[in-house]
Amino acid sequence: MMVKPIKRFGQNFLQDKNIVRKISEVINPQKDETIIEIGPGEGALTEILSGSGAEVIAIEIDKRVIEQLKANYPSIRIINQDFLEIDLTRFNSSDLRIVGNIPYNITSPIIFKLIENHKLIRDAVFMVQYEVAKRMTAKKGSKDYGILSVLLSYFAETEFCFKVSPNVFYPRPKVFSAVVKINFKKNLDESLNKTFIQIVKAAFGNRRKTLKNSLSNSIFAQLNFSGCGVDLSLRAEQLDLSDFIKLAEFAREKYSDHLN
């Protein structure tokens, strides 16, 4: 039975078996892994995941497809909820794998949720809008380089896998998509994470302004960054990851009392 996609859920069902196979090769699901699939829809990818021997947890907001998923893939666990509202600690694992063709309108909130829960997650493989994939994997100096690329480069190794035509979906979206893989790092200085995120958001707060101006218009306004080891006349898009880490370490040392 073909389910009519609902616009408010951002549904675009993947129809092309060849693309499904390519995505599953990137995921490479293995026996006994715990894989969370966000928005399985009619189960194009679920079929391969459920046959892999992995424990598959499908999180689906659309009640209409749940009976069909249960009938077709009896071995999977289905949770009828919004992924953004789920507490990932409930799965009692620090090695979760998260996959899905995720709705364009909630891609950034999903990625921020994964960053917040990075200690619980091994990796994620997502189909996202092509423009978002470029922002996720952008390097210093490009127009796509921003908060998303810097935070992902700090918390993970992110790989652009391949571009996907609109023709493989129903309904056909107006934009290209891409598959991206995010491997989360395990050796982070956890005491720096909060300050790092705040520094990156502050630095890109006024994208066209120098770092000095951006930081002075942020929660760090009281802090004099001279002596931090980073050229404050640069703009945020001209800094690499090590520069943002230097700024965050400086802020943590000088300013932590104000941030808690």
CSV table of C-alpha atoms in Angstrom, one decimal:
chain,number,residue,atom,x,y,z
A,1,MET,CA,0.0,0.0,0.0
A,2,MET,CA,1.4,3.4,-1.1
A,3,VAL,CA,1.2,6.0,1.7
A,4,LYS,CA,0.6,9.5,0.6
A,5,PRO,CA,3.6,11.6,1.9
A,6,ILE,CA,2.7,14.4,4.4
A,7,LYS,CA,4.3,17.8,3.8
A,8,ARG,CA,4.5,18.9,7.4
A,9,PHE,CA,6.6,15.7,8.2
A,10,GLY,CA,8.9,16.6,5.4
A,11,GLN,CA,8.3,13.2,3.8
A,12,ASN,CA,10.1,12.3,0.6
A,13,PHE,CA,10.1,8.5,0.3
A,14,LEU,CA,13.2,6.9,-1.3
A,15,GLN,CA,12.2,4.8,-4.3
A,16,ASP,CA,15.4,3.8,-5.9
A,17,LYS,CA,16.8,0.4,-4.9
A,18,ASN,CA,20.3,1.2,-6.2
A,19,ILE,CA,20.6,4.3,-3.9
A,20,VAL,CA,19.3,2.3,-1.0
A,21,ARG,CA,22.0,-0.3,-1.6
A,22,LYS,CA,24.7,2.5,-1.8
A,23,ILE,CA,23.5,3.9,1.5
A,24,SER,CA,23.5,0.5,3.1
A,25,GLU,CA,27.1,0.0,1.9
A,26,VAL,CA,28.1,3.2,3.7
A,27,ILE,CA,26.3,2.1,6.9
A,28,ASN,CA,27.6,-1.5,6.6
A,29,PRO,CA,25.3,-2.8,9.4
A,30,GLN,CA,26.6,-5.7,11.4
A,31,LYS,CA,25.1,-8.3,13.7
A,32,ASP,CA,24.5,-7.2,17.3
A,33,GLU,CA,24.9,-3.5,16.6
A,34,THR,CA,22.2,-1.1,17.8
A,35,ILE,CA,21.0,1.0,14.9
A,36,ILE,CA,18.4,3.8,15.3
A,37,GLU,CA,16.6,4.6,12.0
A,38,ILE,CA,15.0,8.1,12.0
A,39,GLY,CA,11.8,8.2,9.9
A,40,PRO,CA,11.8,4.8,8.1
A,41,GLY,CA,8.7,5.7,6.2
A,42,GLU,CA,7.7,2.8,4.0
A,43,GLY,CA,10.9,0.9,4.9
A,44,ALA,CA,13.2,1.2,1.9
A,45,LEU,CA,16.3,1.1,4.1
A,46,THR,CA,14.7,-0.8,7.0
A,47,GLU,CA,14.5,-3.9,4.8
A,48,ILE,CA,18.3,-4.1,4.6
A,49,LEU,CA,18.9,-3.1,8.2
A,50,SER,CA,16.5,-5.7,9.6
A,51,GLY,CA,18.2,-8.4,7.5
A,52,SER,CA,21.6,-7.6,8.9
A,53,GLY,CA,21.2,-9.1,12.3
A,54,ALA,CA,21.5,-5.7,14.0
A,55,GLU,CA,19.1,-4.5,16.6
A,56,VAL,CA,17.0,-2.0,14.7
A,57,ILE,CA,15.0,0.7,16.5
A,58,ALA,CA,12.8,2.6,14.0
A,59,ILE,CA,11.6,6.0,15.2
A,60,GLU,CA,8.6,7.1,13.2
A,61,ILE,CA,6.3,10.0,13.8
A,62,ASP,CA,3.7,9.0,11.2
A,63,LYS,CA,1.2,6.5,12.7
A,64,ARG,CA,-0.1,5.5,9.2
A,65,VAL,CA,3.1,3.5,8.3
A,66,ILE,CA,3.6,1.7,11.6
A,67,GLU,CA,1.3,-1.3,11.0
A,68,GLN,CA,2.9,-1.8,7.6
A,69,LEU,CA,6.4,-1.7,9.1
A,70,LYS,CA,5.4,-4.1,11.9
A,71,ALA,CA,4.0,-6.5,9.4
A,72,ASN,CA,6.9,-6.4,7.0
A,73,TYR,CA,9.8,-6.2,9.5
A,74,PRO,CA,8.6,-8.1,12.7
A,75,SER,CA,12.1,-8.2,14.2
A,76,ILE,CA,12.5,-4.4,14.5
A,77,ARG,CA,11.4,-2.2,17.5
A,78,ILE,CA,9.2,0.7,16.5
A,79,ILE,CA,8.7,3.9,18.5
A,80,ASN,CA,6.0,6.3,17.4
A,81,GLN,CA,7.6,9.5,18.5
A,82,ASP,CA,9.4,12.6,17.3
A,83,PHE,CA,13.2,11.8,17.3
A,84,LEU,CA,13.9,15.3,18.7
A,85,GLU,CA,11.9,14.5,21.8
A,86,ILE,CA,13.5,11.1,22.6
A,87,ASP,CA,16.0,10.7,25.4
A,88,LEU,CA,18.8,8.7,23.9
A,89,THR,CA,20.0,7.5,27.3
A,90,ARG,CA,17.0,5.2,27.4
A,91,PHE,CA,18.7,2.8,24.9
A,92,ASN,CA,21.4,2.0,27.4
A,93,SER,CA,24.2,2.1,24.9
A,94,SER,CA,27.3,4.2,24.4
A,95,ASP,CA,27.7,2.8,20.8
A,96,LEU,CA,24.6,3.8,19.0
A,97,ARG,CA,24.5,4.1,15.2
A,98,ILE,CA,22.0,6.5,13.8
A,99,VAL,CA,20.8,6.5,10.2
A,100,GLY,CA,18.0,8.0,8.1
A,101,ASN,CA,16.7,10.0,5.2
A,102,ILE,CA,16.1,13.0,7.4
A,103,PRO,CA,13.6,15.8,6.8
A,104,TYR,CA,15.2,19.0,5.5
A,105,ASN,CA,13.4,21.3,7.9
A,106,ILE,CA,14.8,19.5,11.0
A,107,THR,CA,18.3,18.5,9.9
A,108,SER,CA,20.1,21.1,12.0
A,109,PRO,CA,18.2,20.3,15.2
A,110,ILE,CA,18.9,16.6,14.7
A,111,ILE,CA,22.6,17.2,14.3
A,112,PHE,CA,22.7,19.5,17.4
A,113,LYS,CA,20.9,16.7,19.3
A,114,LEU,CA,23.6,14.2,18.2
A,115,ILE,CA,26.4,16.6,19.2
A,116,GLU,CA,24.8,17.0,22.7
A,117,ASN,CA,24.6,13.2,23.0
A,118,HIS,CA,27.9,12.5,21.3
A,119,LYS,CA,29.2,10.2,24.1
A,120,LEU,CA,26.3,7.8,23.3
A,121,ILE,CA,26.9,7.6,19.6
A,122,ARG,CA,29.4,5.9,17.4
A,123,ASP,CA,28.4,7.3,14.1
A,124,ALA,CA,25.5,8.6,11.9
A,125,VAL,CA,24.8,8.2,8.2
A,126,PHE,CA,22.2,10.6,6.9
A,127,MET,CA,20.7,11.6,3.6
A,128,VAL,CA,20.3,15.4,3.8
A,129,GLN,CA,19.7,18.3,1.5
A,130,TYR,CA,22.8,18.8,-0.7
A,131,GLU,CA,23.3,22.4,0.5
A,132,VAL,CA,23.3,21.2,4.1
A,133,ALA,CA,25.8,18.5,3.3
A,134,LYS,CA,28.1,21.1,1.9
A,135,ARG,CA,27.8,23.2,5.1
A,136,MET,CA,28.4,20.1,7.3
A,137,THR,CA,31.7,19.2,5.5
A,138,ALA,CA,32.9,22.7,4.5
A,139,LYS,CA,36.5,23.8,5.0
A,140,LYS,CA,37.9,27.1,6.2
A,141,GLY,CA,37.5,30.0,3.8
A,142,SER,CA,34.5,28.7,1.8
A,143,LYS,CA,31.1,30.4,1.9
A,144,ASP,CA,29.6,27.2,3.4
A,145,TYR,CA,32.0,27.2,6.4
A,146,GLY,CA,30.1,28.1,9.5
A,147,ILE,CA,28.8,27.0,12.9
A,148,LEU,CA,27.7,23.5,11.6
A,149,SER,CA,31.0,22.7,9.9
A,150,VAL,CA,33.2,23.9,12.9
A,151,LEU,CA,31.1,22.1,15.5
A,152,LEU,CA,31.1,18.9,13.5
A,153,SER,CA,34.9,19.1,12.9
A,154,TYR,CA,35.4,19.4,16.6
A,155,PHE,CA,33.0,16.6,17.7
A,156,ALA,CA,33.5,14.3,14.7
A,157,GLU,CA,35.1,13.3,11.4
A,158,THR,CA,32.5,14.1,8.8
A,159,GLU,CA,32.6,12.6,5.3
A,160,PHE,CA,30.6,13.7,2.2
A,161,CYS,CA,29.8,10.3,0.6
A,162,PHE,CA,27.8,11.0,-2.6
A,163,LYS,CA,25.2,13.3,-4.2
A,164,VAL,CA,21.7,12.1,-4.9
A,165,SER,CA,19.3,13.2,-7.6
A,166,PRO,CA,15.7,14.4,-6.8
A,167,ASN,CA,14.4,11.7,-9.2
A,168,VAL,CA,14.9,8.9,-6.7
A,169,PHE,CA,12.2,10.2,-4.3
A,170,TYR,CA,8.4,10.4,-4.2
A,171,PRO,CA,7.4,13.1,-4.2
A,172,ARG,CA,10.3,14.6,-6.1
A,173,PRO,CA,11.9,17.3,-4.0
A,174,LYS,CA,13.1,20.6,-5.7
A,175,VAL,CA,16.7,20.1,-4.6
A,176,PHE,CA,19.5,17.6,-4.7
A,177,SER,CA,20.4,15.5,-1.7
A,178,ALA,CA,23.6,13.9,-0.4
A,179,VAL,CA,24.7,11.2,1.9
A,180,VAL,CA,27.0,12.2,4.8
A,181,LYS,CA,28.7,10.0,7.4
A,182,ILE,CA,29.6,11.4,10.8
A,183,ASN,CA,32.1,9.5,13.0
A,184,PHE,CA,32.0,10.9,16.5
A,185,LYS,CA,35.3,11.3,18.4
A,186,LYS,CA,35.8,9.6,21.7
A,187,ASN,CA,38.9,11.4,23.2
A,188,LEU,CA,37.4,14.9,23.7
A,189,ASP,CA,38.2,17.2,26.6
A,190,GLU,CA,34.6,17.1,27.9
A,191,SER,CA,35.2,20.1,30.2
A,192,LEU,CA,35.7,22.3,27.1
A,193,ASN,CA,32.7,21.3,25.1
A,194,LYS,CA,30.2,23.9,26.4
A,195,THR,CA,32.6,26.8,26.1
A,196,PHE,CA,33.7,25.7,22.6
A,197,ILE,CA,30.1,25.7,21.3
A,198,GLN,CA,29.5,29.2,22.8
A,199,ILE,CA,32.7,30.5,21.3
A,200,VAL,CA,31.8,29.2,17.8
A,201,LYS,CA,28.3,30.6,18.0
A,202,ALA,CA,29.6,34.0,19.2
A,203,ALA,CA,32.4,34.1,16.6
A,204,PHE,CA,29.9,33.6,13.7
A,205,GLY,CA,27.3,35.8,15.3
A,206,ASN,CA,28.3,38.7,13.1
A,207,ARG,CA,29.7,36.9,10.1
A,208,ARG,CA,31.0,39.9,8.3
A,209,LYS,CA,32.7,41.5,11.3
A,210,THR,CA,36.1,40.8,12.8
A,211,LEU,CA,36.5,38.3,15.5
A,212,LYS,CA,37.1,41.1,18.0
A,213,ASN,CA,33.8,42.8,17.1
A,214,SER,CA,31.8,39.6,17.1
A,215,LEU,CA,33.1,38.5,20.5
A,216,SER,CA,32.5,41.9,22.0
A,217,ASN,CA,28.8,41.6,20.9
A,218,SER,CA,28.4,38.3,22.6
A,219,ILE,CA,28.2,36.7,26.1
A,220,PHE,CA,32.0,37.2,26.1
A,221,ALA,CA,31.7,40.9,25.9
A,222,GLN,CA,33.5,41.4,29.3
A,223,LEU,CA,36.5,39.3,28.3
A,224,ASN,CA,39.6,40.8,26.7
A,225,PHE,CA,40.8,38.2,24.2
A,226,SER,CA,44.2,39.9,23.6
A,227,GLY,CA,46.8,37.3,24.4
A,228,CYS,CA,44.7,34.4,23.3
A,229,GLY,CA,47.0,33.5,20.5
A,230,VAL,CA,44.5,34.1,17.7
A,231,ASP,CA,44.5,37.1,15.3
A,232,LEU,CA,41.4,39.0,16.4
A,233,SER,CA,41.4,41.1,13.2
A,234,LEU,CA,40.3,37.9,11.2
A,235,ARG,CA,36.7,36.9,10.6
A,236,ALA,CA,35.3,33.6,11.9
A,237,GLU,CA,35.4,32.0,8.5
A,238,GLN,CA,39.1,32.5,8.3
A,239,LEU,CA,39.8,30.4,11.4
A,240,ASP,CA,40.6,26.8,11.5
A,241,LEU,CA,39.6,24.3,14.2
A,242,SER,CA,42.8,24.8,16.3
A,243,ASP,CA,42.0,28.6,16.4
A,244,PHE,CA,38.5,28.0,17.8
A,245,ILE,CA,40.0,25.6,20.4
A,246,LYS,CA,42.5,28.2,21.5
A,247,LEU,CA,39.7,30.8,21.9
A,248,ALA,CA,37.6,28.3,23.9
A,249,GLU,CA,40.5,27.3,26.2
A,250,PHE,CA,41.3,31.0,26.8
A,251,ALA,CA,37.7,31.7,27.6
A,252,ARG,CA,37.4,28.7,29.9
A,253,GLU,CA,40.4,29.8,31.8
A,254,LYS,CA,39.6,33.5,32.1
A,255,TYR,CA,35.8,33.5,32.1
A,256,SER,CA,34.4,30.2,33.3
A,257,ASP,CA,32.9,31.7,36.4
A,258,HIS,CA,30.6,33.9,34.3
A,259,LEU,CA,29.3,31.1,32.1
A,260,ASN,CA,28.0,28.7,34.7
